[in-house]
Amino acid sequence: MPSTATVRFGLDRATGNFWIDTGLVILAQGLEDGEHEADAVIEWLLARVTQKTGNTGLYYDPREGRLREYEKTNWAYPINLFIKVAGDAGKKVTIDGQTYPTRPPAFQLKLDLSKRPASCDICGEQGPVTDAKMWMFPFLVDPGKFGNFYPGLRRGAKMCARCALAGLAAYLGWLWKAQGQDALHFFIFHSELDEMERLHRQVLGPLRSQGGKGGNAPVAFSGPYIHETVLGLLLQLFSHARSSDVLDEEGRAALARLLGATAAAPPPVTLYAVSGRPGQAFSMTALREFSRLQDLFRLYERWLGVISERGIDKDAHARVVRVFAQFQAPQGKSWESLWRDRIAWAVLSFDDPFPFIEQFLYEVRAREESPRPLARGTLEVFEQYAQEVMGMDEQFQRTLAGFGHSLGIAAQEHNEMGLLYELRNAKNPEAFYRVLNDAQFRLEATVPEALLRIERGERIAGVPWVRVKTILAIYAMNAFLRKGGYQSGQSQAREED
């Protein structure tokens, strides 16, 4: 069947596939209501997924019998990492030993539909289908089996015209961020079709222009790893929910409702993030699904409240961004941000970030040529996290903070940094208590009674002993580094970095 078939696009029938549904939203936004010829839709899409390169080439014009110049066109970046179909340049001729096309290369895609009806592998509709191997869809996942990921549909699939065209249109709906030649990240939000349409039209459309160099994803920070870049994207998105100088009031309200910031029941929303390495083609290394965006937003708002209430920074959002952005270190001519990615993974998963904070503090900050404590607000942000997510008792947390602060100051005064590393390296409760005992004699420290009671399951005050040890080690080393001469204006400014 030729591709002159007619197709109708609307928001009344979702497929459940985040990639195809994104394309349906793009087509519903860009095309008028009613049926459309598939060929016309392809031409509409080709005009948007290809672009002029700025370079020129020569072709031989047989009618005029001479060489003519044309402006080269290619698939837009990063689409060109996935679609490798070359432009049709017609017959070739050789002139003076050089081969030339006989027309400027024209990019074409054909929708060859079967004469016999079959079931579409994506939406399940019966009708003419096309072999999806003829189409280049990078992130196509069986809606019922998220684990069954097959980039490029290497196993093959049969798709109806509606789904096939939507698969091409989805390239216009993703957010992406490139990290040089090291990594390339893609982000696709998925919800009910009408919610997706509002999100793309009122929120993502305006914010794409804020993406800056290296992509159209607006991020507070980014790096070569997927979780740190997802957190950077979400923090930037969250900042527009209450007030925005980019979104109009309608867009801000739509975002707020989607994130659960209004009295209305929020619709379900999921963020799919894909990471890989660019090159001649895209080599995928990770695909992640984040479905607790509303819980994350509530946590973010708690952080803003803590920063504001304690007078840590007038710009609470910028302070929260700085807290997370700091977990990186120079490495050669670039930066290593593995610690930030691990902490972001923990936060996005509602898991324990403290081992990674401890690792960064002891292995990076304490070993710098001019050691620095953590940025202001870091401890407060993660104290709130420990209470909200990990259920830590606030009073016990204060006890840990107070003792850790005293321990760090005493270690600095007695030049006993090694004792803090002994604390950090304790492998069992016995080793932990030996360090505390040493602290009493070497630093004349008084250990709080709450820390001396070990409970069933090797818990202290209901908290696993190793978590108590880790958090105490963080408080102590941070106080040690702050006590070590960070009182001058210059040092305070460095702490803010």
Tab-separated table of C-alpha atoms in Angstrom, residues 243-456:
chain	number	residue	atom	x	y	z
A	243	SER	CA	7.214	31.910	40.263
A	244	SER	CA	8.839	32.200	36.865
A	245	ASP	CA	10.303	34.863	34.628
A	246	VAL	CA	10.138	32.468	31.662
A	247	LEU	CA	6.699	30.859	31.876
A	248	ASP	CA	3.475	32.814	31.683
A	249	GLU	CA	0.977	32.387	34.511
A	250	GLU	CA	-0.909	29.657	32.662
A	251	GLY	CA	2.276	27.661	32.131
A	252	ARG	CA	3.439	28.146	35.712
A	253	ALA	CA	0.052	26.980	37.017
A	254	ALA	CA	0.122	23.913	34.749
A	255	LEU	CA	3.579	22.989	36.024
A	256	ALA	CA	2.556	23.551	39.642
A	257	ARG	CA	-0.458	21.282	39.260
A	258	LEU	CA	1.606	18.568	37.587
A	259	LEU	CA	4.093	18.665	40.474
A	260	GLY	CA	1.394	18.520	43.128
A	261	ALA	CA	1.858	22.113	44.266
A	262	THR	CA	-1.874	22.904	44.162
A	263	ALA	CA	-4.946	21.576	45.947
A	264	ALA	CA	-6.010	19.644	42.839
A	265	ALA	CA	-5.066	15.969	42.658
A	266	PRO	CA	-1.959	15.785	40.451
A	267	PRO	CA	-1.960	13.488	37.419
A	268	PRO	CA	0.670	10.741	37.231
A	269	VAL	CA	3.866	11.862	35.518
A	270	THR	CA	7.052	9.940	34.741
A	271	LEU	CA	10.415	11.126	33.492
A	272	TYR	CA	12.377	8.762	31.263
A	273	ALA	CA	16.088	9.507	31.036
A	274	VAL	CA	18.471	7.908	28.548
A	275	SER	CA	22.221	8.320	28.587
A	276	GLY	CA	24.936	7.208	26.226
A	277	ARG	CA	27.994	8.146	24.246
A	278	PRO	CA	27.850	10.092	20.982
A	279	GLY	CA	30.010	9.187	18.015
A	280	GLN	CA	29.186	7.961	14.552
A	281	ALA	CA	26.048	6.655	16.262
A	282	PHE	CA	24.574	6.788	19.750
A	283	SER	CA	25.695	4.038	22.126
A	284	MET	CA	23.212	3.768	24.970
A	285	THR	CA	24.599	3.088	28.442
A	286	ALA	CA	21.580	3.701	30.693
A	287	LEU	CA	17.811	4.075	30.642
A	288	ARG	CA	16.150	5.196	33.876
A	289	GLU	CA	12.560	5.806	34.945
A	290	PHE	CA	11.622	8.388	37.604
A	291	SER	CA	8.014	8.383	38.744
A	292	ARG	CA	8.113	10.139	42.131
A	293	LEU	CA	8.506	13.668	40.812
A	294	GLN	CA	5.776	15.042	43.061
A	295	ASP	CA	7.460	13.602	46.167
A	296	LEU	CA	10.754	15.106	45.013
A	297	PHE	CA	9.113	18.485	44.544
A	298	ARG	CA	7.705	18.401	48.086
A	299	LEU	CA	11.175	17.585	49.377
A	300	TYR	CA	12.622	20.464	47.345
A	301	GLU	CA	10.123	22.851	48.917
A	302	ARG	CA	11.136	21.640	52.384
A	303	TRP	CA	14.740	22.481	51.518
A	304	LEU	CA	13.764	25.975	50.405
A	305	GLY	CA	11.939	26.446	53.694
A	306	VAL	CA	14.931	25.366	55.780
A	307	ILE	CA	17.309	27.651	53.863
A	308	SER	CA	14.969	30.634	54.255
A	309	GLU	CA	13.945	30.032	57.877
A	310	ARG	CA	17.544	29.714	59.071
A	311	GLY	CA	18.710	32.753	57.118
A	312	ILE	CA	21.309	30.774	55.195
A	313	ASP	CA	20.706	32.503	51.860
A	314	LYS	CA	18.221	35.033	50.510
A	315	ASP	CA	18.074	33.038	47.265
A	316	ALA	CA	17.018	29.656	48.627
A	317	HIS	CA	16.826	27.965	45.219
A	318	ALA	CA	20.347	29.053	44.253
A	319	ARG	CA	21.603	27.760	47.598
A	320	VAL	CA	19.991	24.331	47.092
A	321	VAL	CA	21.560	24.161	43.626
A	322	ARG	CA	24.953	25.088	45.097
A	323	VAL	CA	24.631	22.392	47.746
A	324	PHE	CA	24.316	19.675	45.107
A	325	ALA	CA	26.561	21.243	42.481
A	326	GLN	CA	29.587	21.246	44.814
A	327	PHE	CA	30.144	17.476	44.744
A	328	GLN	CA	32.769	17.438	42.004
A	329	ALA	CA	36.529	17.847	41.793
A	330	PRO	CA	39.020	18.936	39.116
A	331	GLN	CA	40.639	16.072	37.262
A	332	GLY	CA	43.163	17.081	34.667
A	333	LYS	CA	41.543	19.616	32.381
A	334	SER	CA	38.002	18.577	33.283
A	335	TRP	CA	35.898	17.789	36.340
A	336	GLU	CA	35.021	14.477	37.946
A	337	SER	CA	31.471	14.457	39.305
A	338	LEU	CA	30.940	10.808	40.238
A	339	TRP	CA	30.174	11.816	43.845
A	340	ARG	CA	27.465	14.186	42.657
A	341	ASP	CA	25.950	11.467	40.525
A	342	ARG	CA	25.897	9.003	43.418
A	343	ILE	CA	24.318	11.547	45.744
A	344	ALA	CA	21.783	12.435	43.045
A	345	TRP	CA	21.022	8.728	42.564
A	346	ALA	CA	20.330	8.370	46.280
A	347	VAL	CA	18.067	11.425	46.401
A	348	LEU	CA	16.155	10.473	43.248
A	349	SER	CA	15.730	6.948	44.633
A	350	PHE	CA	14.907	8.142	48.172
A	351	ASP	CA	17.903	6.170	49.392
A	352	ASP	CA	20.844	6.979	51.691
A	353	PRO	CA	23.185	9.710	50.325
A	354	PHE	CA	25.389	9.986	53.437
A	355	PRO	CA	28.058	7.394	52.474
A	356	PHE	CA	28.760	9.377	49.297
A	357	ILE	CA	28.863	12.700	51.155
A	358	GLU	CA	31.317	11.150	53.623
A	359	GLN	CA	33.438	9.809	50.763
A	360	PHE	CA	33.564	13.217	49.080
A	361	LEU	CA	34.416	15.038	52.299
A	362	TYR	CA	37.233	12.666	53.322
A	363	GLU	CA	38.668	11.764	49.919
A	364	VAL	CA	38.281	15.095	48.127
A	365	ARG	CA	37.766	18.120	50.362
A	366	ALA	CA	40.079	17.048	53.199
A	367	ARG	CA	42.867	16.258	50.721
A	368	GLU	CA	42.724	19.480	48.725
A	369	GLU	CA	45.747	21.768	48.761
A	370	SER	CA	43.561	24.254	50.642
A	371	PRO	CA	40.923	22.032	52.282
A	372	ARG	CA	37.385	23.406	52.465
A	373	PRO	CA	34.299	22.437	54.417
A	374	LEU	CA	31.018	21.764	52.660
A	375	ALA	CA	29.092	24.742	51.293
A	376	ARG	CA	26.791	26.541	53.694
A	377	GLY	CA	23.394	24.895	53.843
A	378	THR	CA	24.634	21.400	52.978
A	379	LEU	CA	24.169	19.946	56.442
A	380	GLU	CA	20.775	21.603	56.837
A	381	VAL	CA	19.516	20.260	53.495
A	382	PHE	CA	20.570	16.712	54.304
A	383	GLU	CA	19.343	16.919	57.893
A	384	GLN	CA	15.926	17.656	56.447
A	385	TYR	CA	16.363	14.748	54.035
A	386	ALA	CA	17.268	12.392	56.894
A	387	GLN	CA	14.127	13.362	58.784
A	388	GLU	CA	11.727	13.345	55.825
A	389	VAL	CA	12.991	10.315	53.920
A	390	MET	CA	14.928	8.192	56.382
A	391	GLY	CA	12.758	8.837	59.418
A	392	MET	CA	15.602	9.971	61.665
A	393	ASP	CA	14.558	11.421	65.022
A	394	GLU	CA	15.185	15.169	65.098
A	395	GLN	CA	16.462	15.197	68.682
A	396	PHE	CA	18.913	12.370	68.025
A	397	GLN	CA	20.075	14.179	64.916
A	398	ARG	CA	20.774	17.279	67.002
A	399	THR	CA	22.761	15.143	69.410
A	400	LEU	CA	24.855	13.799	66.531
A	401	ALA	CA	25.356	17.292	65.112
A	402	GLY	CA	26.418	18.765	68.439
A	403	PHE	CA	28.814	15.962	69.316
A	404	GLY	CA	30.224	15.794	65.784
A	405	HIS	CA	30.860	19.537	65.808
A	406	SER	CA	32.636	19.355	69.184
A	407	LEU	CA	34.629	16.314	68.064
A	408	GLY	CA	35.838	18.044	64.905
A	409	ILE	CA	36.879	21.217	66.708
A	410	ALA	CA	38.718	19.224	69.380
A	411	ALA	CA	40.480	17.149	66.708
A	412	GLN	CA	41.634	20.346	65.015
A	413	GLU	CA	42.890	21.833	68.281
A	414	HIS	CA	44.784	18.633	69.166
A	415	ASN	CA	46.005	18.035	65.593
A	416	GLU	CA	44.206	14.678	65.557
A	417	MET	CA	42.884	14.441	62.017
A	418	GLY	CA	43.889	10.788	62.021
A	419	LEU	CA	41.292	10.018	64.665
A	420	LEU	CA	38.572	11.257	62.318
A	421	TYR	CA	39.807	8.871	59.633
A	422	GLU	CA	39.747	6.079	62.211
A	423	LEU	CA	36.132	6.998	62.881
A	424	ARG	CA	35.321	6.978	59.203
A	425	ASN	CA	37.035	3.620	58.661
A	426	ALA	CA	35.341	1.777	61.547
A	427	LYS	CA	34.012	-1.507	60.109
A	428	ASN	CA	31.898	-2.729	63.013
A	429	PRO	CA	30.323	-1.436	66.247
A	430	GLU	CA	33.328	-2.580	68.298
A	431	ALA	CA	35.726	-0.500	66.179
A	432	PHE	CA	33.306	2.433	66.333
A	433	TYR	CA	33.216	2.361	70.123
A	434	ARG	CA	37.004	2.029	70.322
A	435	VAL	CA	37.297	5.292	68.392
A	436	LEU	CA	34.801	6.991	70.708
A	437	ASN	CA	36.755	5.701	73.692
A	438	ASP	CA	39.983	7.060	72.189
A	439	ALA	CA	38.270	10.407	71.633
A	440	GLN	CA	37.489	10.652	75.337
A	441	PHE	CA	41.172	10.231	76.255
A	442	ARG	CA	42.953	11.906	73.327
A	443	LEU	CA	40.545	14.812	72.843
A	444	GLU	CA	38.970	14.963	76.292
A	445	ALA	CA	35.597	14.623	74.545
A	446	THR	CA	32.409	13.663	76.345
A	447	VAL	CA	30.429	11.073	74.391
A	448	PRO	CA	26.633	11.577	74.637
A	449	GLU	CA	24.853	8.800	76.479
A	450	ALA	CA	22.506	8.292	73.498
A	451	LEU	CA	25.460	7.001	71.465
A	452	LEU	CA	26.534	4.466	74.046
A	453	ARG	CA	23.451	2.244	73.901
A	454	ILE	CA	23.642	-0.426	71.201
A	455	GLU	CA	20.291	-2.065	70.458
A	456	ARG	CA	19.215	-5.300	68.821
